[in-house]
Coordinates of C-alpha atoms and ligand atoms in Angstrom, one line a residue:
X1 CA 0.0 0.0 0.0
X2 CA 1.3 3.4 -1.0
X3 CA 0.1 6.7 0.0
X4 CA 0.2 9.6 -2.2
X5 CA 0.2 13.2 -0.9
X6 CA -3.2 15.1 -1.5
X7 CA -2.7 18.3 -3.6
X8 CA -4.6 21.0 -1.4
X9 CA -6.7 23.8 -3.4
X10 CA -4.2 26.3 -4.6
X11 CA -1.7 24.2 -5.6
X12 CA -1.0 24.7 -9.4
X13 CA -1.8 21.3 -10.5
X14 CA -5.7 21.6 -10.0
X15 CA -5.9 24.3 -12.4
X16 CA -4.7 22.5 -15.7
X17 CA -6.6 20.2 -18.0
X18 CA -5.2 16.7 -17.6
X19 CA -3.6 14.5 -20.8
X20 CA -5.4 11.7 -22.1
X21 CA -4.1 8.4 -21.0
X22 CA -2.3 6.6 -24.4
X23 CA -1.1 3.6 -23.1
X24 CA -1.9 2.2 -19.8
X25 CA 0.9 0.0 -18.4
X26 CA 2.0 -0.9 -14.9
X27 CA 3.1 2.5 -14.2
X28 CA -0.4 3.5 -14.6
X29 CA -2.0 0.3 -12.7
X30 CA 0.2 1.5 -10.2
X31 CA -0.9 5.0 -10.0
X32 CA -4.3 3.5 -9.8
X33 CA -3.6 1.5 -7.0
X34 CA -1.6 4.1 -4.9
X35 CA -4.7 6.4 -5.7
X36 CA -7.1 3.7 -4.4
X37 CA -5.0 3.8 -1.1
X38 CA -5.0 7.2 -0.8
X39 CA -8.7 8.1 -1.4
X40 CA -9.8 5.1 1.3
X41 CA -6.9 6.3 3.6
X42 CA -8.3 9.9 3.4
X43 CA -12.3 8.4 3.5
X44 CA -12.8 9.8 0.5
X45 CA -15.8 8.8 -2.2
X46 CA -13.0 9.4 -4.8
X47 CA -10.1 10.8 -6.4
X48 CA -8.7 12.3 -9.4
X49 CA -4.8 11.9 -10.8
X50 CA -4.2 15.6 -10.4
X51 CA -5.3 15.5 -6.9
X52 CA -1.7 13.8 -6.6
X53 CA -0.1 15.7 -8.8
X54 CA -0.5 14.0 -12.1
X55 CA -1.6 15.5 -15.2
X56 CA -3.8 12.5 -16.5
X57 CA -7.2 11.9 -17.0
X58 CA -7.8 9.0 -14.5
X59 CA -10.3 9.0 -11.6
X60 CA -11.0 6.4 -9.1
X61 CA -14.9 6.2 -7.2
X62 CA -16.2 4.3 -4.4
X63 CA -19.5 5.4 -3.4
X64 CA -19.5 2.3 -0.8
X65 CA -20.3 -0.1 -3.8
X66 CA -16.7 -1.3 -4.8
X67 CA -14.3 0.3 -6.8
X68 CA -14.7 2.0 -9.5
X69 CA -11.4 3.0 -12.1
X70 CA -12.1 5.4 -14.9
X71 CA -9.5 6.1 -17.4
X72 CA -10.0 8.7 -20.1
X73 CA -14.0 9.1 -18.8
X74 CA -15.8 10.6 -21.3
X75 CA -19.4 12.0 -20.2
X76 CA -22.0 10.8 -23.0
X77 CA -25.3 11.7 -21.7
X78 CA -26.8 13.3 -18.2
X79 CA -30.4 13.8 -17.4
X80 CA -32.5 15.6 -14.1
X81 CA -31.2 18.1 -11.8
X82 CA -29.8 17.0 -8.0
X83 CA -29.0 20.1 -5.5
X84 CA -26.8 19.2 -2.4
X85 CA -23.7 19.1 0.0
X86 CA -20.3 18.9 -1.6
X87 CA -16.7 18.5 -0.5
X88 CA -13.3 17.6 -2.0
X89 CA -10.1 15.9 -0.3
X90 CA -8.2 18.7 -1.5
X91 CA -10.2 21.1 0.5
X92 CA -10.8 19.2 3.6
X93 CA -13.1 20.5 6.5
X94 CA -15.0 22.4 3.7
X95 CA -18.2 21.9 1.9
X96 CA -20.8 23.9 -0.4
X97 CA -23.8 23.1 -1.9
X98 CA -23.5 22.2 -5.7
X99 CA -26.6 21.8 -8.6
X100 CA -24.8 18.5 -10.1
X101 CA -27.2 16.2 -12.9
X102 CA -29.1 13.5 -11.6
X103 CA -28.2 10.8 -13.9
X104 CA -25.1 10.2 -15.9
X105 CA -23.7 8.1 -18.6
X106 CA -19.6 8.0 -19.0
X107 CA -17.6 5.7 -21.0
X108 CA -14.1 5.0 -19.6
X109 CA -11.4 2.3 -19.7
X110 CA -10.7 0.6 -17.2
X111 CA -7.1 -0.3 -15.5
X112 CA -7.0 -3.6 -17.8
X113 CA -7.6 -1.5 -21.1
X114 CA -11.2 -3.0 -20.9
X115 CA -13.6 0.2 -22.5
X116 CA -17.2 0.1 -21.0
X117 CA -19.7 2.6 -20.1
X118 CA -21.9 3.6 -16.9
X119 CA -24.8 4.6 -15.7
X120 CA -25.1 6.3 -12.6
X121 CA -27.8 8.1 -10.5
X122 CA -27.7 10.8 -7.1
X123 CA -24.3 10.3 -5.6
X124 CA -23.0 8.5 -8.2
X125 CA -23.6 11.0 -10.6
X126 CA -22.3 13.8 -8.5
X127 CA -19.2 11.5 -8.1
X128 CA -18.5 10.8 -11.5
X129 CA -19.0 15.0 -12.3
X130 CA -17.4 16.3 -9.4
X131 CA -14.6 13.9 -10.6
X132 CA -14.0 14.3 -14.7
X133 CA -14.3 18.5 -13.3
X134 CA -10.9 17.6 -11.5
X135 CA -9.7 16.5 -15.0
X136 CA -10.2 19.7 -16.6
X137 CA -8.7 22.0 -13.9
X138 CA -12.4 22.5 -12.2
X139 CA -12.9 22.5 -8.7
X140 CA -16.4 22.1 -6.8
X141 CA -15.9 25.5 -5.4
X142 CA -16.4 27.2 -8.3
X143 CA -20.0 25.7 -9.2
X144 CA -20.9 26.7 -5.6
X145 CA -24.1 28.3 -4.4
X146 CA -23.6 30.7 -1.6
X147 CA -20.9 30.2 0.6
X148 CA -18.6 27.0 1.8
X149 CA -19.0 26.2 5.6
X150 CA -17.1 24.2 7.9
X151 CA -18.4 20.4 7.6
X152 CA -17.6 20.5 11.7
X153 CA -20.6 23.4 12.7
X154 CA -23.0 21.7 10.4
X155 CA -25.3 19.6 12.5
X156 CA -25.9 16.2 12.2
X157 CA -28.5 15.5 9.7
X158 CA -31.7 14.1 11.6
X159 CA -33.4 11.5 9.9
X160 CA -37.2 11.7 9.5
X161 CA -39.3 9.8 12.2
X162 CA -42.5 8.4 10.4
Ligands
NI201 NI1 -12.6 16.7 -5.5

């Protein structure tokens, strides 16, 4: 298990637009893995390569369903509208609430050079934006409404009684 160091917001690499992946060989298996580590180290619900400082369009998801590895995701189709609490591992402590599509359809490759495609709904979807954003330099704070507040003074969220 290796650890990569999280790029915090500021730091140069989150603003560029990431390379497509050509070739993916163990160097980039690798970078897959060590951003795996990282993401589940950090409790993250995923990570994208320039989040560790490099410049290539791979992202890694876990909503709590398994691992997810998307290389060279491409966003086909989205659908609906979803409004709700955002945060990033590169700005940790910090969230804001972002408009993000309800459903989306990506095609990616997978670490094994296997292309396939995904449908996801809710947090997915908001993963799998929030994500390919990272790739081209975007981060959450930008699609913001109102302000960012610290995740520690928001309450707990009380579940309905019925
Ligand atoms: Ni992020």
């Amino acid at each position: 298990m290796a650890l990569r160091q999280i790029r915090i917001m500021g730091d140069e690499k989150l603003e560029k637009v990431c390379r497509p992946v050509k070739e993916i060989t163990d160097r980039e298996r690798e970078l897959v893995r060590d951003m795996l580590d990282t993401m589940y180290d950090a409790n993250g619900v995923g990570l994208a390569a320039p989040q560790v400082g490099i410049l290539k369009r791979i992202v890694v998801i876990d909503i709590g369903e398994g691992p997810v590895v998307m290389i060279n995701p491409e966003i086909l189709e989205t659908s609906g509208e979803q409004t709700g609490q955002e945060g990033c591992l590169s700005l940790p402590g910090q969230a804001g609430v972002v408009t993000r599509p309800n459903y989306v359809k990506v095609r990616a490759t997978d670490e094994n050079g296997e292309e396939y495609e995904l449908e996801g709904t809710e947090l997915m979807a908001r993963a799998i934006c929030h994500e390919c954003d990272h790739l081209d330099g975007i981060m959450y704070v930008t699609r913001v409404e109102g302000n960012l507040f610290d995740v520690s003074e928001q309450p707990e969220e009380i579940e309905d009684e019925e």
